[in-house]
XYZ file of C-alpha atoms in Angstrom:
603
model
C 35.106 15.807 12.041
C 38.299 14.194 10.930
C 39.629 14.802 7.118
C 41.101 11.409 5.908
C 43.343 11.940 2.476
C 42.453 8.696 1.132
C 42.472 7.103 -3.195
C 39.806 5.590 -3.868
C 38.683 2.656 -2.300
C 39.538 -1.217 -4.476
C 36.123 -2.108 -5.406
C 36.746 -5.893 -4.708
C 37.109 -4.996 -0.894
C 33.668 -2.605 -0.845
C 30.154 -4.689 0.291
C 26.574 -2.687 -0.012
C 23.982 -4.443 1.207
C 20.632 -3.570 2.984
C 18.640 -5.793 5.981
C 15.544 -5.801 5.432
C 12.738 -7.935 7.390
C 8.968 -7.587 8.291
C 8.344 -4.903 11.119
C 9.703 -5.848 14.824
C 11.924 -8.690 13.408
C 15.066 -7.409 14.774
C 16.810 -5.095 11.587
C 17.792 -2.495 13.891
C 18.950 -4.685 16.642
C 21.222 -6.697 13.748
C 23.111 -3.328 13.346
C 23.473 -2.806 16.578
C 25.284 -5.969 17.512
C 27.607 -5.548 13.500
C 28.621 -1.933 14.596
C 29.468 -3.362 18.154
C 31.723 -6.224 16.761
C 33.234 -4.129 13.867
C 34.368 -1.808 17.135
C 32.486 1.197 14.711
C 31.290 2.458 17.825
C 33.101 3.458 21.178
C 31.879 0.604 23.778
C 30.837 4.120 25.784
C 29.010 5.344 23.410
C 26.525 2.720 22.420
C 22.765 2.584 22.801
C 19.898 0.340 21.560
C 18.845 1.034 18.133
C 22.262 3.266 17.845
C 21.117 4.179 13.979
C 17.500 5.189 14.508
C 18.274 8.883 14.961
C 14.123 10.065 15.989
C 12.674 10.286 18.659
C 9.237 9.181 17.233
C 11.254 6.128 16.065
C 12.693 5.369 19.701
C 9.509 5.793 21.303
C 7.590 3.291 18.534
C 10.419 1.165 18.542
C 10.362 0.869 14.469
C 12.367 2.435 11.737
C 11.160 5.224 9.649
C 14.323 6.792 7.570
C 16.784 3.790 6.307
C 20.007 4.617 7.684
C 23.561 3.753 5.895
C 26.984 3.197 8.017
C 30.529 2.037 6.566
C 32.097 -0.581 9.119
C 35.274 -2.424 8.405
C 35.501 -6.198 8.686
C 38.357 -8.878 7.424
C 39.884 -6.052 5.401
C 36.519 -5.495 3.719
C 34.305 -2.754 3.799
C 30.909 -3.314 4.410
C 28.367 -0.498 3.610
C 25.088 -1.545 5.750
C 21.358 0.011 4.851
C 19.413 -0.405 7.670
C 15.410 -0.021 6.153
C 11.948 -0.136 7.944
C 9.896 -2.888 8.182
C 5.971 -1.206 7.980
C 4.317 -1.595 4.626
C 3.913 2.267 4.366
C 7.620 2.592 4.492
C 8.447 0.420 1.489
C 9.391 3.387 -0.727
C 12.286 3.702 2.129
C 12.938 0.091 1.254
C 13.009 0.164 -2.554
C 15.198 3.087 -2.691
C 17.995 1.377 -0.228
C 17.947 -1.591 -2.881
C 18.957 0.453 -5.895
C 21.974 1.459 -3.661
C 23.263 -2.284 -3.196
C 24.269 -6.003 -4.247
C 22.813 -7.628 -1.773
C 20.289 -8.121 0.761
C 20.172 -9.764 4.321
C 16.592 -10.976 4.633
C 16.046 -11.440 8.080
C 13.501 -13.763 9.456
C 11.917 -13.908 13.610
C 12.542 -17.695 14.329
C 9.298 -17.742 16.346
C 7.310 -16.226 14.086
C 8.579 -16.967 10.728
C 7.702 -15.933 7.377
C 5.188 -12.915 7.603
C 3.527 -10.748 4.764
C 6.264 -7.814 4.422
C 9.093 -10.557 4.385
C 7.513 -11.360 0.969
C 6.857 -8.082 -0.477
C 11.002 -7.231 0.742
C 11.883 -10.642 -1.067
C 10.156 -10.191 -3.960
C 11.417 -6.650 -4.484
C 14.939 -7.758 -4.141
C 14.548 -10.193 -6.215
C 13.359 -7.614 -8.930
C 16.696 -5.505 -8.503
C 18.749 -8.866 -9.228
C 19.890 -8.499 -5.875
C 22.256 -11.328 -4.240
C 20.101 -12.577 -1.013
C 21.127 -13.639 2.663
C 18.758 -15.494 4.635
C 19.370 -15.601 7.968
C 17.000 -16.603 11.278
C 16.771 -14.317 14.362
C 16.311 -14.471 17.283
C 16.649 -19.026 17.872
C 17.236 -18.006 21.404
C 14.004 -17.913 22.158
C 11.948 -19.933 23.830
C 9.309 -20.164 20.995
C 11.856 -20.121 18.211
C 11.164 -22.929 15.647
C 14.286 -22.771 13.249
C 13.729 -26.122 11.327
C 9.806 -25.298 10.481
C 10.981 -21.525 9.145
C 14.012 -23.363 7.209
C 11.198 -25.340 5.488
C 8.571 -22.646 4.968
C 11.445 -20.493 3.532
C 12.530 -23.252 1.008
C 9.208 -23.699 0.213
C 8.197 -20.539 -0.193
C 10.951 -18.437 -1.377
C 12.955 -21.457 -3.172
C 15.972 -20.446 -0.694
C 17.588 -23.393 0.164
C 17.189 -24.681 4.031
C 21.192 -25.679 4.272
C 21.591 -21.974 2.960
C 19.922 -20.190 5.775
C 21.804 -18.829 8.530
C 20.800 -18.619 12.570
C 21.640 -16.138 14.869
C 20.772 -13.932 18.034
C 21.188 -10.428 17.324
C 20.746 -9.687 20.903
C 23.071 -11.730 22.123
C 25.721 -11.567 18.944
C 25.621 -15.447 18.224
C 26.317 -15.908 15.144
C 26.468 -12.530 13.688
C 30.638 -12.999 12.440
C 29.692 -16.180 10.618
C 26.643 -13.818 8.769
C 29.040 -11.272 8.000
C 31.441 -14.057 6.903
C 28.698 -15.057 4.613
C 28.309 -11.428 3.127
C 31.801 -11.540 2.168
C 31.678 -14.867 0.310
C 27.886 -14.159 -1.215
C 27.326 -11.121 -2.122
C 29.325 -9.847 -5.041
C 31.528 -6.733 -5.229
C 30.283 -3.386 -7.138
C 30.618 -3.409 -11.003
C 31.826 -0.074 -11.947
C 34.846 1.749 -13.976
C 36.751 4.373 -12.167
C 37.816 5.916 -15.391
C 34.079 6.118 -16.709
C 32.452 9.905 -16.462
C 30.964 10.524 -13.347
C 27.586 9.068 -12.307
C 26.475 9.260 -8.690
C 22.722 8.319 -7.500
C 21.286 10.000 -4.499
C 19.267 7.808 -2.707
C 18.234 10.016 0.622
C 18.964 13.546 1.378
C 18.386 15.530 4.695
C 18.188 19.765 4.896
C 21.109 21.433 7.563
C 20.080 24.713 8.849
C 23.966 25.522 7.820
C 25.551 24.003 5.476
C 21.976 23.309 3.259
C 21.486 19.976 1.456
C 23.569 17.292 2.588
C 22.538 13.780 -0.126
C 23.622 10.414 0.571
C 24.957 9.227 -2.744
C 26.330 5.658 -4.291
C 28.928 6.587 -6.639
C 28.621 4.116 -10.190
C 30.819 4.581 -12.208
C 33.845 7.280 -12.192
C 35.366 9.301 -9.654
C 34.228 12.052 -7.162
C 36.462 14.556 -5.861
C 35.956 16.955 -3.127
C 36.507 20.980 -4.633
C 35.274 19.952 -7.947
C 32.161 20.664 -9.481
C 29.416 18.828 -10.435
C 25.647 18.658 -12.325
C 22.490 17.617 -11.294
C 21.232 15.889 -14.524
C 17.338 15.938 -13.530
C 17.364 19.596 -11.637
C 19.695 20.944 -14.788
C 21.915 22.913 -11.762
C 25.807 23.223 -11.446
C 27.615 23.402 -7.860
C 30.947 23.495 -6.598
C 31.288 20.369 -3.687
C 32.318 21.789 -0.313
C 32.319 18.657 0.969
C 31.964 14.757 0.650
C 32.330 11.678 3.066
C 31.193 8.785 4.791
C 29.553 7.326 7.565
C 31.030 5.582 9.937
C 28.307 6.347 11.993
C 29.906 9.159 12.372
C 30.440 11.901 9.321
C 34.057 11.271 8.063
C 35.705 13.863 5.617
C 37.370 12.060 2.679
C 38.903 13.193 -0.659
C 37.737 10.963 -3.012
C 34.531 8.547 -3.199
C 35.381 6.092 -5.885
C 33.064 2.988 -7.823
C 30.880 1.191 -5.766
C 31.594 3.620 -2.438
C 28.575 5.042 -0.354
C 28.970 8.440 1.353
C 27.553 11.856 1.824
C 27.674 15.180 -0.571
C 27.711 18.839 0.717
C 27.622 20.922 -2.558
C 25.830 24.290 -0.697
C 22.536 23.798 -2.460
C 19.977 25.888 -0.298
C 16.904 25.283 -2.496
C 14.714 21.794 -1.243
C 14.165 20.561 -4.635
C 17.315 20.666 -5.755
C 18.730 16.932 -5.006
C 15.538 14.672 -4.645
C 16.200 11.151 -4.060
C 16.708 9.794 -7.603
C 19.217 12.440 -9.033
C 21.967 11.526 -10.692
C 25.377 13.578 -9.789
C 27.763 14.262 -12.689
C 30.737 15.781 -13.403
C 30.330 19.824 -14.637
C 33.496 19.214 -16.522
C 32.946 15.712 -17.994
C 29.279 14.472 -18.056
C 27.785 11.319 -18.358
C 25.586 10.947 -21.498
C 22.506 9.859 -19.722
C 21.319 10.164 -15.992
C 20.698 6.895 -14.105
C 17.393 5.290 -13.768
C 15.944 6.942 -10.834
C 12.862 5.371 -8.491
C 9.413 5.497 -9.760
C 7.528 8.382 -8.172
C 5.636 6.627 -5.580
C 1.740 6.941 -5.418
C -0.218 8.529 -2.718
C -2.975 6.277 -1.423
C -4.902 8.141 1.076
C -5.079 12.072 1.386
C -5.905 14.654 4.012
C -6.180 18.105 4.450
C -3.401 19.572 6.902
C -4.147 23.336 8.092
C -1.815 25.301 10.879
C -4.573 26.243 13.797
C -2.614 29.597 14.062
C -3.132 31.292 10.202
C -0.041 33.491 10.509
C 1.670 30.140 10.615
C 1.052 28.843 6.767
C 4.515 29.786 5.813
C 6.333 28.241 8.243
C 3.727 25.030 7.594
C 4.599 24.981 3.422
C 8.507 25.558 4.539
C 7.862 22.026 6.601
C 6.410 20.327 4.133
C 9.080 20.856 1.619
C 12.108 20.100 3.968
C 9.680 16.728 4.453
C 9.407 16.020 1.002
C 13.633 16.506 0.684
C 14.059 13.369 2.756
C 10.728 11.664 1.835
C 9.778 11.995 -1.080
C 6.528 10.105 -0.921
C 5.046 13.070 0.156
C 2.864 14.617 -1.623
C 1.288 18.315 -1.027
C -1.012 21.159 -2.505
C -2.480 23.826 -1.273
C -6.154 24.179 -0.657
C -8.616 26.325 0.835
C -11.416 25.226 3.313
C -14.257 27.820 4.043
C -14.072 26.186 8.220
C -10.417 26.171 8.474
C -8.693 28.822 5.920
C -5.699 28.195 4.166
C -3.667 24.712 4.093
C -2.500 22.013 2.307
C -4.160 18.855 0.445
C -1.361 16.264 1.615
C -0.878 12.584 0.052
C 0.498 9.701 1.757
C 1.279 6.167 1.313
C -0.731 4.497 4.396
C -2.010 5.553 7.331
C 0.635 5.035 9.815
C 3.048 7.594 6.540
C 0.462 9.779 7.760
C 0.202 9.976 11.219
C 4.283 10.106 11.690
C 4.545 12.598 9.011
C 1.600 14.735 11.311
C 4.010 14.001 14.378
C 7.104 15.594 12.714
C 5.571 18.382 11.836
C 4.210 19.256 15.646
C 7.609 18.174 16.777
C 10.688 18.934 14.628
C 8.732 22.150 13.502
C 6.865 23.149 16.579
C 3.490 23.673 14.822
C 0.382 23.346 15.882
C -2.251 21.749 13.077
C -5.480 20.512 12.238
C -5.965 17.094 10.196
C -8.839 16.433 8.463
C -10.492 12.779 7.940
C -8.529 10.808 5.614
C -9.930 10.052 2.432
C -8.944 8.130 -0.953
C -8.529 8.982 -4.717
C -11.900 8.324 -6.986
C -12.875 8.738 -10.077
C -15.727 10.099 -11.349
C -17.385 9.796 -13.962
C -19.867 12.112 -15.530
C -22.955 12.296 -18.450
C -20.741 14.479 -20.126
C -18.478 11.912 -20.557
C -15.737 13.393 -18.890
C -13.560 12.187 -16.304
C -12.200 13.068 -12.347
C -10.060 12.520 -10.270
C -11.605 13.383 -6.647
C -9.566 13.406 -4.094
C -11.251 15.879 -1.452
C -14.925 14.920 -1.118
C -15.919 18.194 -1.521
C -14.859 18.349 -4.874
C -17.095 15.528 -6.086
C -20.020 16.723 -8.369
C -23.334 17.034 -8.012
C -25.356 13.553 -8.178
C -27.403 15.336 -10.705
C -24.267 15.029 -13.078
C -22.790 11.841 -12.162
C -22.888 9.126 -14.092
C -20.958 6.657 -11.904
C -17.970 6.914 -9.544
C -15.339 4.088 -9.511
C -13.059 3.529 -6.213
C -9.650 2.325 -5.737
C -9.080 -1.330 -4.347
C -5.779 -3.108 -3.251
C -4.678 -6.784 -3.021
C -4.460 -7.693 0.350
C -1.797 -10.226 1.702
C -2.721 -11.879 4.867
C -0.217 -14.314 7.051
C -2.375 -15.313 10.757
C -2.099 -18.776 12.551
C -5.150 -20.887 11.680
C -6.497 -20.537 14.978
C -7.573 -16.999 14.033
C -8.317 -17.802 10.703
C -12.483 -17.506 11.122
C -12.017 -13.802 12.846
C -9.833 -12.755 9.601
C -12.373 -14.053 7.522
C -14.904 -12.172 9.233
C -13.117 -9.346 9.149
C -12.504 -9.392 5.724
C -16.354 -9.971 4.634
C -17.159 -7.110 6.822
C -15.143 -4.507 4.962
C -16.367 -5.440 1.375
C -13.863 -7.596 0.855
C -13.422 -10.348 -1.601
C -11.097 -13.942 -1.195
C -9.215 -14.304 -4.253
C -6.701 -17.150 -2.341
C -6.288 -19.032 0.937
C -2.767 -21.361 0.985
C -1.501 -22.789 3.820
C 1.851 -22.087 4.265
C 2.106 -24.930 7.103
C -0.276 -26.577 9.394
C -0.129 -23.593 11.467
C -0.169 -20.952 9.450
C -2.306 -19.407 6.161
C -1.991 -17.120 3.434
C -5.281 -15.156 2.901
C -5.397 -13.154 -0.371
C -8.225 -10.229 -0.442
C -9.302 -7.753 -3.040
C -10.299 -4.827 -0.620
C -11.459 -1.502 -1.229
C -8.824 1.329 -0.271
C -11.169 3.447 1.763
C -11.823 0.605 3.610
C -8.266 -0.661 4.924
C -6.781 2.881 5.301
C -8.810 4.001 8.560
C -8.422 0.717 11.138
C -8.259 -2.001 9.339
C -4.775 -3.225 10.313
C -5.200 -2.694 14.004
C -8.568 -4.437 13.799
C -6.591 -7.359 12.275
C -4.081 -6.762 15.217
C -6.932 -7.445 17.634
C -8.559 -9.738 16.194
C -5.735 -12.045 15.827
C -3.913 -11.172 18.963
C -1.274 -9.557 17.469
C 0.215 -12.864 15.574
C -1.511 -12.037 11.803
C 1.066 -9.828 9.302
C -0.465 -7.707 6.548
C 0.782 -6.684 3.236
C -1.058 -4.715 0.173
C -0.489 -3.008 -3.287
C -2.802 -1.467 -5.577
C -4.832 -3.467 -7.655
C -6.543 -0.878 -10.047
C -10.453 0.445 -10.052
C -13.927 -1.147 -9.608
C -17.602 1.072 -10.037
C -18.743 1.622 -6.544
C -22.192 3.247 -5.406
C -20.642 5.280 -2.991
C -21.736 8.577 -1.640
C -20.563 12.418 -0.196
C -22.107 13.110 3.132
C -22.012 16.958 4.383
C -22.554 18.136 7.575
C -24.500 21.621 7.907
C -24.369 23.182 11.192
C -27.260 25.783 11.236
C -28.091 25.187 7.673
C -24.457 25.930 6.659
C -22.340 22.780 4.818
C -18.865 22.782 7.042
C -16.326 21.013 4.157
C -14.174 19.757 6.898
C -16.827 17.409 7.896
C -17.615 15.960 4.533
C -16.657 12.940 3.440
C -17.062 10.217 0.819
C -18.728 6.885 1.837
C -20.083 3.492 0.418
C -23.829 4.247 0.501
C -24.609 1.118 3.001
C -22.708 2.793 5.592
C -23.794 6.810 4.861
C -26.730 6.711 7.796
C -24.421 5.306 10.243
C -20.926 7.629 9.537
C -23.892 10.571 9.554
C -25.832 9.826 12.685
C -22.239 8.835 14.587
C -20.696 12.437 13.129
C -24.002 14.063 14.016
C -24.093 13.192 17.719
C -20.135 13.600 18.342
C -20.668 17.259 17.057
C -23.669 18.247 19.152
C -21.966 17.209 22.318
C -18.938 19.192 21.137
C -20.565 22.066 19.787
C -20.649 25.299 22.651
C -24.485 26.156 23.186
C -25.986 29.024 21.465
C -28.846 31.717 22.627
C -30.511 29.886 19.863
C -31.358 26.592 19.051
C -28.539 25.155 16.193
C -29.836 22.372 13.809
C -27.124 19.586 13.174
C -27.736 17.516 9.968
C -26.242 14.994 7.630
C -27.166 14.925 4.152
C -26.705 13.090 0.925
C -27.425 15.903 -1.917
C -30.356 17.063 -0.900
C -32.005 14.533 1.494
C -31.273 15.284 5.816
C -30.120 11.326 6.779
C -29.542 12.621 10.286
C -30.223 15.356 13.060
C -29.227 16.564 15.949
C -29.732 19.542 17.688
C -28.009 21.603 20.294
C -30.448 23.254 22.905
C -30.659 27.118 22.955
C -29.291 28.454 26.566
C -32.189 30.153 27.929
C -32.536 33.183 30.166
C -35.738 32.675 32.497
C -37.753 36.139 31.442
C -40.404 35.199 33.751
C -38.330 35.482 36.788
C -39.385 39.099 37.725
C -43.124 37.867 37.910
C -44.589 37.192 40.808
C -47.818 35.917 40.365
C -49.847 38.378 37.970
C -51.642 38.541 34.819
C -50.869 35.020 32.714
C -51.142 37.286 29.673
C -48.129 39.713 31.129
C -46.165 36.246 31.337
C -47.450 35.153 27.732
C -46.172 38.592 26.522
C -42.662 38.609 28.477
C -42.333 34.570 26.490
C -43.471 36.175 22.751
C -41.103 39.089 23.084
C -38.151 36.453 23.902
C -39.251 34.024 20.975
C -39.219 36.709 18.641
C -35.821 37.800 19.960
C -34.725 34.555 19.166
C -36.123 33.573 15.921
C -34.595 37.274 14.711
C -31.430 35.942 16.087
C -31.120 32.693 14.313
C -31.397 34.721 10.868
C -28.263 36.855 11.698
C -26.816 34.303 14.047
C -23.456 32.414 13.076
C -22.058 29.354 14.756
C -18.360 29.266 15.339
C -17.017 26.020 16.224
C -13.986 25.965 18.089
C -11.239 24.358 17.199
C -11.124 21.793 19.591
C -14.528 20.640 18.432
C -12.687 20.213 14.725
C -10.044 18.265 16.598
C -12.186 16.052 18.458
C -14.596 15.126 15.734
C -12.100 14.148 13.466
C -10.982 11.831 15.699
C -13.924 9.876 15.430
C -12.905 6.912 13.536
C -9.874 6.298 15.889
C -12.685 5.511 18.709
């Protein structure tokens, strides 16, 4: 690592901006070809998607964590955010935008406005951000610049001779975007003689050297070897260390207004610099912290247990070195009479939930157990009272439930007409209701839904994938609470309720989740020496059966011929030994049965 003595940097020279696009349009690929032409990057070194630092995210080819690099260009410095594209990585996305001026919103020249681009656009435009269209990828075959000029202009109110083209595969164009950064997007506001005021925007957890927080210095001056306050945590540290990224870590002095780099202050505890803190100066604070992010909202929860017990420790250590550098997480710990000990876990989609499951097996080397996911209902009872449910086995009784009312979201559909009557279909099929249908040109439309949450968080988006050959784009955000006759369905296995199993349901679909769960369990389910009833229930009433044979040892095998009543005798004895043995009898089912079966909506 290289220590450069340096003053602060002029603020009229310093560029923060963030790309952001809908998923797959080329963000990462952009930052490829600006490192390669700013020479940030030794020719020798350089790889595809040189900032996406996972594994899960090479293998997936999106971006998860938004990455920040300083490159150097025209005697400017430009301070790129690199942010993912999926809808259940927008918290990434809003978070990069309090860090910057301006935003590159990049658009696929073949497939042109989709539902994220939007949501990005929108949010941007919310920050007062300064906003750089550009096309990608217009050497393509399919690429259609002139009919995404319009649809942008006519959409978004960015005007057509305004928009940029470019191939950030091949590097056409990308000097004349950077070019444009320069000239568009304003320099940082801030005075170096102000009291310190530093936002953290992403932090990651070193084995070694403990927190390291990637900061965007506002007003005032940090020094390396001074110390400094978190205002939200209330804690005081000494700074070992700050820098920048150039990709790689640089050692500086002094971070001035407007600069991006990285902080090293030796804090060792996980929530002490959440994304959001605002850094100050021990010596000379700042009268009030900066506006942080608002603490984002889990939409769809699932219980996360480590198969090995011993290994719960290690599991809640995970989770909060997670939750340092995504702080969407959410986690509590529960208790499940089938699996022991784990944790309730809150995410923001689906896809949040399945990487976040990923990391844990592979940066942690655990092995774990996720239940079903479910949603967040409310309940409400003939007491009056009110609850929040978000493990179905925590819903009351139907004896004392008045009504239960179940989140919904507003769904933003972009698909080529051609698929328009599958969408449609789709839509109807999972309770959902049209509130809007624009056509954005005369080959594609923009379907608006009110959905229910529990129904778009399982499959919904690769059904809409299918359906629509890949083409369609899908968007959502909360949209508040509507009174639902839905439904908890347990599964007993020998008469005893397994909570893993249970799960909350719109009471149209109860007999077909229960019959479906039923018969993946009793093919999954070891035989006994007894015969083990599988049911489904709602409250009180069986909506399903199934039942795993007894194994059978063939008593009558020592009788040749003989007395039918010495037979009859030999088969009573055994069916008494049986009957006594279903009493006492408990069924263990393995783990790989829990694994298995709660894969079944991913069939």
């Amino acid at each position: 690592m290289t220590v450069t003595v340096t003053e602060p940097v002029d603020p009229r020279t310093i560029r923060n901006l963030s790309v952001i696009a809908h998923i797959d349009h080329g963000k990462s690929t952009l930052s490829d070809r600006i490192l390669e032409i700013t020479g940030a990057v030794d020719p020798r070194l350089m790889r595809a998607q040189y900032l996406d630092s996972m594994d899960i995210e090479r293998e997936r080819g999106i971006t998860i964590k938004a990455q920040n690099v300083r490159v150097r260009y025209r005697d400017h410095l430009i301070q790129l955010i690199d942010t993912p594209g999926h809808v259940d990585f927008g918290y990434e996305v809003s978070r990069s935008l309090a860090a910057c001026e301006g935003a590159v919103l990049l658009v696929d020249a073949s497939q042109g406005i989709q539902a994220q681009t939007l949501a990005n656009c929108y949010q941007a435009l919310e920050h007062d951000l300064a906003i750089v269209a550009v096309l990608n990828k217009i050497d393509l075959p399919a690429a259609d610049p002139a009919r995404c000029r319009d649809e942008l202009e006519r959409v978004l109110g960015i005007p057509g001779a305004e928009v940029l083209e470019i191939s950030a595969k091949t590097g056409a164009g990308v000097p004349a975007l950077l070019d444009a950064v320069i000239e568009r997007i304003p320099a940082p506001a801030g005075d170096p003689a102000a009291p310190l005021r530093a936002l953290v925007f992403d932090s990651i957890y070193d084995q070694y050297r403990g927190v390291i927080s990637s900061i965007r210095v506002v007003d005032g001056t940090l020094r390396s070897k001074s110390r400094v306050r978190l205002m939200v945590a209330q804690t005081t540290h000494e700074v070992e260390e700050i820098g920048v990224r150039t990709p790689d870590m640089v050692e500086v002095d002094v971070l001035g207004p407007g600069e991006v780099g990285y902080l090293v202050a030796g804090i060792r505890d996980v929530a002490g610099a959440r994304s959001g803190e605002t850094v100050t100066d021990a010596q000379r604070p700042a009268g009030a912290p900066l506006e942080g992010y608002r603490d984002p909202k889990p939409m769809v929860f699932c219980g996360i247990y480590p198969i090995d017990g011993d290994d719960l420790a290690a599991l809640r250590d995970a989770l909060d070195r997670l939750k340092l550098n995504d702080a969407s997480i959410s986690y509590e710990p529960e208790n499940s009479h089938a699996l022991g000990f784990g944790f309730r876990c809150g995410f923001l989609g689906l896809l949040h939930m399945e990487i976040v499951r990923e990391r844990l097996e592979r940066e942690f080397n655990l092995s774990i157990i996720a239940t079903a996911p479910s949603v967040v209902y409310r309940a409400f009872l003939t007491d009056g009272t009110e609850v929040d449910v978000d493990n179905p086995t925590d819903l009351p009784d139907p004896s004392r439930l008045d009504h239960v009312d179940e989140p919904m979201l507003d769904v933003t559909i972009i698909t080529p007409a051609e698929h328009l009557g599958a969408v449609m279909d789709l839509g109807q099929s999972r309770r959902g209701e049209m509130t809007k249908m624009e056509y954005l040109s005369t080959e594609r439309v923009e379907l608006r839904y009110r959905i229910p949450l529990a129904e778009v968080v399982i499959d919904f988006f690769d059904a809409l994938k299918s359906r629509t050959k890949g083409y369609a784009s899908l968007d959502y955000e909360p949209a508040g609470y509507v009174t639902s006759p839905v439904v908890r369905v347990d599964l007993l296995i020998n008469h005893e309720p397994v909570d893993a199993f249970s799960t909350i349901v719109h009471r149209q679909n109860a007999d077909y989740y229960g019959r479906r769960m039923a018969e993946r369990l009793r093919e999954l389910i070891p035989r006994q020496l007894f015969d083990v009833p599988i049911q489904a229930a709602i409250g009180g009433r069986v909506i399903a059966r199934e039942t795993v044979k007894a194994r059978r040892k063939d008593v009558l095998a020592k009788c040749y011929g003989g007395d039918i009543t010495r037979k009859r005798k030999l088969l009573e004895k055994q069916k008494e030994g049986k009957k006594r043995m279903k009493n006492l009898g408990r069924v263990e089912v393995p783990q790989e049965a829990f694994v298995a079966a709660l894969k079944l909506d991913e069939d």
